[in-house]
Short mmCIF file of C-alpha atoms and ligand atoms in Angstrom, two decimals:
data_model
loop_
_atom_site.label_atom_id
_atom_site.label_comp_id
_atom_site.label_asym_id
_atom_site.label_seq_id
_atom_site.Cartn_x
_atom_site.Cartn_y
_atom_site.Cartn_z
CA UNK Y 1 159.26 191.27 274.02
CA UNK Y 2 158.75 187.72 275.10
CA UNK Y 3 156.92 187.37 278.64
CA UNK Y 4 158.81 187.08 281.53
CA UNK Y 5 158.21 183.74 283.25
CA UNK Y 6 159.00 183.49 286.90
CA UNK Y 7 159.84 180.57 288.97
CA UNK Y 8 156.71 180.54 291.02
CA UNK Y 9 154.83 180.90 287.96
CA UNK Y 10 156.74 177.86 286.52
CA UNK Y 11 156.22 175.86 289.62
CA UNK Y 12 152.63 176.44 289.53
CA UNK Y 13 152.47 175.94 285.72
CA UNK Y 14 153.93 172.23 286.14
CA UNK Y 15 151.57 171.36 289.36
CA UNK Y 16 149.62 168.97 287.17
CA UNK Y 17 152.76 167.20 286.56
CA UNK Y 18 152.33 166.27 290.33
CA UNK Y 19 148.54 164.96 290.23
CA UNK Y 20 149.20 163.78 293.40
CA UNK Y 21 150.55 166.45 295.30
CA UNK Y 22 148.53 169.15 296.62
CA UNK Y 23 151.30 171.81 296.10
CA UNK Y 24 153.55 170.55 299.11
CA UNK Y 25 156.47 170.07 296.04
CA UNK Y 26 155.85 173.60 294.64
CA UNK Y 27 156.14 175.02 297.97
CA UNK Y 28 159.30 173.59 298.72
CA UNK Y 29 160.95 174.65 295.73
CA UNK Y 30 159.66 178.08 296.41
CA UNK Y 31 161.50 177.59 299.99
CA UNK Y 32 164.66 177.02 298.54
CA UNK Y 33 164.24 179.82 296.19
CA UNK Y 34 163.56 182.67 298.78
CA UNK Y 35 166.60 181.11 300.65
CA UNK Y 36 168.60 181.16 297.73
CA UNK Y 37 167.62 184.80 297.48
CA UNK Y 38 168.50 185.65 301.06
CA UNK Y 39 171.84 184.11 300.50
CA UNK Y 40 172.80 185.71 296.79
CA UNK Y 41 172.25 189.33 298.79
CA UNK Y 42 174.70 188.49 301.16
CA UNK Y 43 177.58 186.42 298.60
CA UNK Y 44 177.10 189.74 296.46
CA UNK Y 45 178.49 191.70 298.78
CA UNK Y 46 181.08 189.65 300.58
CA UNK Y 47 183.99 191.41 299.62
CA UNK Y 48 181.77 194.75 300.78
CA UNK Y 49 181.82 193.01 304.93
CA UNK Y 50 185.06 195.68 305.95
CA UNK Y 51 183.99 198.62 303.48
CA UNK Y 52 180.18 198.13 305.14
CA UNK Y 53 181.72 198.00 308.73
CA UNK Y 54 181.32 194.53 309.50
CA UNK Y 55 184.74 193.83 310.57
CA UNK Y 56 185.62 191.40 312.90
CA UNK Y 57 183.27 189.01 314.52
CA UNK Y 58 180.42 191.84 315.23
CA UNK Y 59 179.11 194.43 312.44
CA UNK Y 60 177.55 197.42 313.09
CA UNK Y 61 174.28 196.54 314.21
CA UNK Y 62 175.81 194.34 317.02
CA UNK Y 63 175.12 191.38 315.23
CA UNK Y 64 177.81 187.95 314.56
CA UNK Y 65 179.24 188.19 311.08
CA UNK Y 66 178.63 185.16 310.16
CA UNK Y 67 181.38 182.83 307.49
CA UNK Y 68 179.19 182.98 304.42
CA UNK Y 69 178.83 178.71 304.45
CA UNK Y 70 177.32 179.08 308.21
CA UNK Y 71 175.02 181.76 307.12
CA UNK Y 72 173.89 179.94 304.05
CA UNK Y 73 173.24 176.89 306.46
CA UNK Y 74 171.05 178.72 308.56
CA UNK Y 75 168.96 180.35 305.54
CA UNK Y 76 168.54 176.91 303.91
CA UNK Y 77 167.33 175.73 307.82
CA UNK Y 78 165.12 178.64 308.47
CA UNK Y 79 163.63 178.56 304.84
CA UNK Y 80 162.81 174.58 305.03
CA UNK Y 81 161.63 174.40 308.47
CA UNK Y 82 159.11 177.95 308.45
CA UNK Y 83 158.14 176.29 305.44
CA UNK Y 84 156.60 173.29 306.83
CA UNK Y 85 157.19 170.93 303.81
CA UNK Y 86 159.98 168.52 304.92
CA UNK Y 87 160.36 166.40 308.24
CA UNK Y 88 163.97 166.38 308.46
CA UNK Y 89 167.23 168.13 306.59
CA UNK Y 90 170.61 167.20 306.38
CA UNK Y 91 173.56 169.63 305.31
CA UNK Y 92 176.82 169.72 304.49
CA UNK Y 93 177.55 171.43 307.42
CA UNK Y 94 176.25 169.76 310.35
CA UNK Y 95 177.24 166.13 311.47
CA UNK Y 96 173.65 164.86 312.25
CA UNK Y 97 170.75 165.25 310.42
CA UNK Y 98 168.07 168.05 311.75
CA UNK Y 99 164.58 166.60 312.29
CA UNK Y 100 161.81 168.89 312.16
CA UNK Y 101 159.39 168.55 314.64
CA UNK Y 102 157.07 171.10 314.45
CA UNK Y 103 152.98 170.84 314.47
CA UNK Y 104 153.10 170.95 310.43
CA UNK Y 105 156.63 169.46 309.59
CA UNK Y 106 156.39 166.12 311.80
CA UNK Y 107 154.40 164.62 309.29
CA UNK Y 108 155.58 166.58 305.73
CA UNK Y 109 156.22 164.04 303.10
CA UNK Y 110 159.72 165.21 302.10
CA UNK Y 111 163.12 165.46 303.37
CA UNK Y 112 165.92 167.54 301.95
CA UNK Y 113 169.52 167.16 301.79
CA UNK Y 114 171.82 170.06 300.83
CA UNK Y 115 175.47 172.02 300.46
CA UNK Y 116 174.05 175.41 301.51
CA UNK Y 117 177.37 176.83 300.24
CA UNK Y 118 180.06 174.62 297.88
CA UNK Y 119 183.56 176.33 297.23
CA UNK Y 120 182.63 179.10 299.99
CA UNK Y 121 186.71 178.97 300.04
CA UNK Y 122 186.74 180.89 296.66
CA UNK Y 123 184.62 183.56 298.04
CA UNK Y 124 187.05 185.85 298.88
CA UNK Y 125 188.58 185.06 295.13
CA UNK Y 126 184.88 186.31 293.60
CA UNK Y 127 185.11 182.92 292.48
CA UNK Y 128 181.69 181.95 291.66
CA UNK Y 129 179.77 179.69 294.03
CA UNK Y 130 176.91 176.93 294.62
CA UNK Y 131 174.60 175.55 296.64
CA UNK Y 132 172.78 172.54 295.80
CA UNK Y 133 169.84 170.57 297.21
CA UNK Y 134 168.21 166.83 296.44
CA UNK Y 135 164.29 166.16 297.62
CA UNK Y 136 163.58 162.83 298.82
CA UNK Y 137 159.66 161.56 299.47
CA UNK Y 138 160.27 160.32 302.89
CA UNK Y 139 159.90 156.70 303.48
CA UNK Y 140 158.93 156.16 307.30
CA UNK Y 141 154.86 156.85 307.58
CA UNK Y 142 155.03 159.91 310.54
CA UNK Y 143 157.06 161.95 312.94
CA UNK Y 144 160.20 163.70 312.33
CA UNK Y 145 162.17 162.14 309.55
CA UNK Y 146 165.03 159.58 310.37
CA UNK Y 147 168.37 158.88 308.89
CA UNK Y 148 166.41 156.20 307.36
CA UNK Y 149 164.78 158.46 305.22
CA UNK Y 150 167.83 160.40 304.03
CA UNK Y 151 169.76 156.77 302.71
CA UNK Y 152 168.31 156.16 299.67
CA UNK Y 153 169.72 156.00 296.34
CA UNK Y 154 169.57 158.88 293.89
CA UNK Y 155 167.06 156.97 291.96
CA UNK Y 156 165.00 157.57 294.38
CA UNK Y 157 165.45 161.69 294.08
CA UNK Y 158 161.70 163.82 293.70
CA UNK Y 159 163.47 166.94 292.72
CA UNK Y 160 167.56 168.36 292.47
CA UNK Y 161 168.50 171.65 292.02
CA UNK Y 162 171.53 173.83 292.30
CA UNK Y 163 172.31 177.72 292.35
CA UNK Y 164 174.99 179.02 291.15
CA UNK Y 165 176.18 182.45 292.51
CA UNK Y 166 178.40 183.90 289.62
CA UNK Y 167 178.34 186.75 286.91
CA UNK Y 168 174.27 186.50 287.47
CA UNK Y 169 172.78 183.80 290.01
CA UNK Y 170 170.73 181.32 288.26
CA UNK Y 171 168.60 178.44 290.01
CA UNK Y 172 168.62 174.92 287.75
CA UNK Y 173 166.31 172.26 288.76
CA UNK Y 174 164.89 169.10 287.62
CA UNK Y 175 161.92 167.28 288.92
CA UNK Y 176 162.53 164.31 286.92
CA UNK Y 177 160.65 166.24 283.70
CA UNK Y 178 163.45 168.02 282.19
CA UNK Y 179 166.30 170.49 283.18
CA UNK Y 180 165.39 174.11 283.83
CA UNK Y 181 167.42 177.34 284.24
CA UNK Y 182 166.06 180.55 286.11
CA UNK Y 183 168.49 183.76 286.27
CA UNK Y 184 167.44 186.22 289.26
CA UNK Y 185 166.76 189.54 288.07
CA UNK Y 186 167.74 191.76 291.02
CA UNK Y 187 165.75 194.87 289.73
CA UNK Y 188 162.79 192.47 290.61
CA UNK Y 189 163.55 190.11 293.27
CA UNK Y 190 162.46 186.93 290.89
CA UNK Y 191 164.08 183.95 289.25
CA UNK Y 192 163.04 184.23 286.01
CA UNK Y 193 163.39 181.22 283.31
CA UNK Y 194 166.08 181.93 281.12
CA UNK Y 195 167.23 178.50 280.19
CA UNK Y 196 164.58 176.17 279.05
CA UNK Y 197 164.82 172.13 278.66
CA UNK Y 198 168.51 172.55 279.18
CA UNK Y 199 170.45 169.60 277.36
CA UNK Y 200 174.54 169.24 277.83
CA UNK Y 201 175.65 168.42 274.23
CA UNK Y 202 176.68 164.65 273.86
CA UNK Y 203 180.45 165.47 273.44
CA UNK Y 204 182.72 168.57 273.98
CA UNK Y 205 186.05 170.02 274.44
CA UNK Y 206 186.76 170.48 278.18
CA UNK Y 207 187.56 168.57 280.56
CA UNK Y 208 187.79 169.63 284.51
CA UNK Y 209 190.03 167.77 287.47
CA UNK Y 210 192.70 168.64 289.72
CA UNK Y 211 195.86 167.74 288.06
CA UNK Y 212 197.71 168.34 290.94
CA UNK Y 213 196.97 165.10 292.02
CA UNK Y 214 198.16 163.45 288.71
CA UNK Y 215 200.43 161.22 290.37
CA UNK Y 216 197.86 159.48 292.72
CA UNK Y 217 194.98 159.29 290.48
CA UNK Y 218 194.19 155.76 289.32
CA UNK Y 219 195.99 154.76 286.13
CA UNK Y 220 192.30 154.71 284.24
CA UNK Y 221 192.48 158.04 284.92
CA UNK Y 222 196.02 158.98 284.09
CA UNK Y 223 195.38 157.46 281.12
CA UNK Y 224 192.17 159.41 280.36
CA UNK Y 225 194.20 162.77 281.29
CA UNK Y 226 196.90 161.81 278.07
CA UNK Y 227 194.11 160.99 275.85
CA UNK Y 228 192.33 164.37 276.34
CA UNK Y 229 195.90 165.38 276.12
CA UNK Y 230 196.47 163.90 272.33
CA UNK Y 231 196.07 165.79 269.25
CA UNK Y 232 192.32 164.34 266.96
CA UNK Y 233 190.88 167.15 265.09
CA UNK Y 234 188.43 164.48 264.35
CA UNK Y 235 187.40 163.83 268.25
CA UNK Y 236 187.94 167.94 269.06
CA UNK Y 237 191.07 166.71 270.95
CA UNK Y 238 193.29 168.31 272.96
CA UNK Y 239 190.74 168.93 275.21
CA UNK Y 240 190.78 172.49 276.84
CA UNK Y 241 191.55 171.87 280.93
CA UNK Y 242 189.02 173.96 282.67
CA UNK Y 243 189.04 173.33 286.36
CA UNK Y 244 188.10 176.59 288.97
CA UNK Y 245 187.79 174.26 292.15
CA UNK Y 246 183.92 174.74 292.55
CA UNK Y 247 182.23 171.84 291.40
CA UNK Y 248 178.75 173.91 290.96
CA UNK Y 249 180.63 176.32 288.20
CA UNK Y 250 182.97 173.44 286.40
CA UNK Y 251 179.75 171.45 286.16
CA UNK Y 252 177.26 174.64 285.28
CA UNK Y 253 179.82 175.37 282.18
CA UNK Y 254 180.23 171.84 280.91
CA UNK Y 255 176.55 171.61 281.01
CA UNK Y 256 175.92 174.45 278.87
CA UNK Y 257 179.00 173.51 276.52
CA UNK Y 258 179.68 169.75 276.99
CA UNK Y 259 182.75 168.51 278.75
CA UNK Y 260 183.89 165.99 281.80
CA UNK Y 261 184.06 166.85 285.38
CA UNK Y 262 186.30 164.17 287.53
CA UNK Y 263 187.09 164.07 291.04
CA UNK Y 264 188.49 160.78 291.37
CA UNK Y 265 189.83 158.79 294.47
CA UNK Y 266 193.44 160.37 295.56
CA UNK Y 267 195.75 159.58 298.50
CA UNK Y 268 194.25 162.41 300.41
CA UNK Y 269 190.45 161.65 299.66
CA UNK Y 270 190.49 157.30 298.90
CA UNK Y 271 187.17 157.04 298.53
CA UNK Y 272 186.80 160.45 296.42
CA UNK Y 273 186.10 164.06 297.79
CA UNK Y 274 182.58 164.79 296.92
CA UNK Y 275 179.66 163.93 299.04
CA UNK Y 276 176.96 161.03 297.82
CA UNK Y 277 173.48 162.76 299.44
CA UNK Y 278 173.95 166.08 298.78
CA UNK Y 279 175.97 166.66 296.04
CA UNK Y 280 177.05 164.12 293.39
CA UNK Y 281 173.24 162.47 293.77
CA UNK Y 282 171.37 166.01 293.05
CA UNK Y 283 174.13 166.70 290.02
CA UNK Y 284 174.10 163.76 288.26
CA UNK Y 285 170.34 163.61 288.61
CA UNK Y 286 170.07 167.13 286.40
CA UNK Y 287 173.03 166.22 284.04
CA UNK Y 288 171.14 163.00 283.76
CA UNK Y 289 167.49 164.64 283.26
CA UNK Y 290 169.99 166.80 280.62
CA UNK Y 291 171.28 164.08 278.31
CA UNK Y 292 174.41 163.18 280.31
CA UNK Y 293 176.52 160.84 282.33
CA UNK Y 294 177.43 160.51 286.10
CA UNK Y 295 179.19 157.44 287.44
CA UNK Y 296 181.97 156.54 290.11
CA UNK Y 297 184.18 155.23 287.55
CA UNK Y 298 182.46 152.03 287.08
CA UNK Y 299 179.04 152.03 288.46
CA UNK Y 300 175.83 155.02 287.80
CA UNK Y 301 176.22 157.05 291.11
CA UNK Y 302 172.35 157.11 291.44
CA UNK Y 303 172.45 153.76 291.76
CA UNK Y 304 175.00 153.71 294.45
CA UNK Y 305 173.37 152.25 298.12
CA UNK Y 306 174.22 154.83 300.50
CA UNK Y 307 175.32 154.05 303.58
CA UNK Y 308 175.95 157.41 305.58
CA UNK Y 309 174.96 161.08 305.63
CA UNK Y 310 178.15 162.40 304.53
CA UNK Y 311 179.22 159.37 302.47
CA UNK Y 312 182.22 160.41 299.55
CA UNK Y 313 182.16 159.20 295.90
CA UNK Y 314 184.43 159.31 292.66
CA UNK Y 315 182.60 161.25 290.90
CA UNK Y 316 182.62 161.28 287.04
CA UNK Y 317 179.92 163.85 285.46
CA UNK Y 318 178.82 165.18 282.30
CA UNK Y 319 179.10 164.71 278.63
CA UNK Y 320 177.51 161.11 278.07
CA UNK Y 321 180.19 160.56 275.39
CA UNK Y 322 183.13 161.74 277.41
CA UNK Y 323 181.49 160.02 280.42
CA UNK Y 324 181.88 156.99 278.54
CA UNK Y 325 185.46 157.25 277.31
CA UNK Y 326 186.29 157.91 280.81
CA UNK Y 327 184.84 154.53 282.09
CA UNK Y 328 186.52 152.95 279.12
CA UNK Y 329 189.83 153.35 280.77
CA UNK Y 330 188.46 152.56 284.25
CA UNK Y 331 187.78 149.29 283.43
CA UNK Y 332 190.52 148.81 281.17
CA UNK Y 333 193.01 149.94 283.76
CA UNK Y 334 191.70 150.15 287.19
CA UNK Y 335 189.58 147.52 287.88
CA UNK Y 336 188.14 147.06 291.25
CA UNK Y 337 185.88 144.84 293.13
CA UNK Y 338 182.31 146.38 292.89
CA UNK Y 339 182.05 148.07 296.89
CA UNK Y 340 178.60 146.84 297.20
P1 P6P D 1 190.29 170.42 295.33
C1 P6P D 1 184.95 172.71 296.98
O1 P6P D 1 185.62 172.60 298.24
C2 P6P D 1 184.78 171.30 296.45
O2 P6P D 1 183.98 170.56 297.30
C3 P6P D 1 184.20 171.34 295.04
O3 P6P D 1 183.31 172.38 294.82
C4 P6P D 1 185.43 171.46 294.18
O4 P6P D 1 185.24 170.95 292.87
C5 P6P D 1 186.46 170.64 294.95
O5 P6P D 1 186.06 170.68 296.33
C6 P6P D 1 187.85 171.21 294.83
O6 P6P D 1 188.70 170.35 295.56
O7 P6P D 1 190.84 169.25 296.11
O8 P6P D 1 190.54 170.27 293.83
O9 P6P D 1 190.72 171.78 295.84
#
């Protein structure tokens, strides 16, 4: 029976990979995990709220059922900030960023960015969900972090992580050392690691986007779509179209088994869907640390300046092969000016 290794045990096993830090990294993660453990109780049971008497806006202790995404929010707040590792957070769900002011927070070295709660619309689906989360070093010297500290490129990431709330909840992190995968086990109340050095294979057989925006996709992509489309025994074509509308899952799976996740520019969303900060940035930094790909089409998304908190990208992720083919046809077929 192989020992069990938990995620606070990992953290602390790979302190030395920080000589520099005196723990403040391991303690965040360990943040985010009890907050991702607060939050997996409560997805668990969502379709439980009316059976368990929560029905309307108060349940039976009085209190404000809360939408799952604003509950999330406030675990991810209440974790970080008790915590007293990071000097300012930014989320998905609030317009500003929060800066945290407090005795030991004011001058913490990090500040994290996150989706407390991506594809909360499939909840009532039991469609598996995500949240994910990228750690930047902050980059003004003291106080309560600025949005200065939040706009820097991916490249820039300490840590990324996301957890993914589906058959079992796993938490998958990189801190720029590898890609690894802890499953809770509920009986105990720990992430435990289940997926070590996780690589995404450099080709596959799946490929994940909306067609139902075929017609105003770009014609790189269009064009990608029909090759995936054709038959190649040779290149494991057709592709298999895998696409559940949370970007957490499609990307979880095609890391595991290889495959392409797209969400390109449409009508609706010209400049992409997907946020820059908080969750293309903290993706393509694991699928990167993994082997893989992520680009806008053209350009490697952790190299893209941001600009603002709740900037939108094309987003092209996954299988570096696939990744590749995909930009092949960009260029070929929808060439644009380089935004900046
Ligand atoms: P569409 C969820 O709202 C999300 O941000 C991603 O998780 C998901 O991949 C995408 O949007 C789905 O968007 O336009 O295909 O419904």
């Amino acid at each position: 029976m192989s020992k069990v290794k938990t995620l606070g045990q990992f953290i602390i096993e790979k302190q030395d990979d920080f000589p520099y830090s005196k723990g403040e990294l391991s303690r965040l993660l360990r943040d985010i995990g009890i907050a991702a453990k607060i939050i997996n109780r409560e997805v668990n049971k969502a379709g439980l709220a009316d059976i368990l008497g929560e029905t309307g806006d108060n349940n039976v202790q009085g209190e404000q059922v809360k939408k799952l995404d604003v509950f999330s929010n406030e675990q991810f707040i209440a974790a970080l900030t008790a915590g007293g590792e990071v000097c300012a957070i930014a989320s998905e769900e609030n317009e500003e960023l929060i800066p945290v002011a407090n005795e030991q927070s004011k001058n913490a070295k990090y500040v994290v960015a996150f989706d407390p709660l991506d594809g909360s619309s499939n909840i009532d689906a039991n469609v598996s969900v995500g949240s994910i989360f990228a750690v930047y070093r902050r980059t003004t010297l003291s106080g309560p972090g600025t949005l200065e500290d939040f706009l820097q490129r991916g490249t820039e990431l300490v840590a990324a992580g996301y957890v993914i709330y589906g058959s079992s909840t796993m938490m998958v992190y990189s801190t720029g050392k590898g890609v690894n995968g802890f499953t809770l086990d509920p009986s105990i109340g720990e992430f435990c690691l289940s997926h070590p050095d996780m690589k995404i294979p450099k080709s596959g057989k799946t490929y994940s986007i909306n067609e139902g925006y075929y017609v105003h996709f770009p014609d790189g992509v269009k064009k990608f779509i029909k090759w995936c489309q054709e038959e190649d025994k040779s290149t494991n074509r057709p592709y298999s179209s895998r696409y559940i509308g949370s970007a957490v899952a499609d990307i979880h799976r095609n890391l595991l088994y290889g495959g392409v996740f797209i969400y390109p520019t449409t009508s609706q969303a010209p400049n992409g869907k997907l946020r820059l900060l908080y969750e293309c940035n903290p993706l393509s930094f694991i699928v990167e640390q993994a082997g893989g790909k992520a680009s806008d089409g053209y350009r490697r998304i952790l190299e893209v300046e941001p600009k603002s908190l709740h900037q939108r990208t094309p987003f092209f992720i996954g299988s570096s092969e696939i990744v590749e083919k995909a930009e092949e046809f960009m260029k070929k077929y929808s060439v644009v000016e380089a935004k900046n």
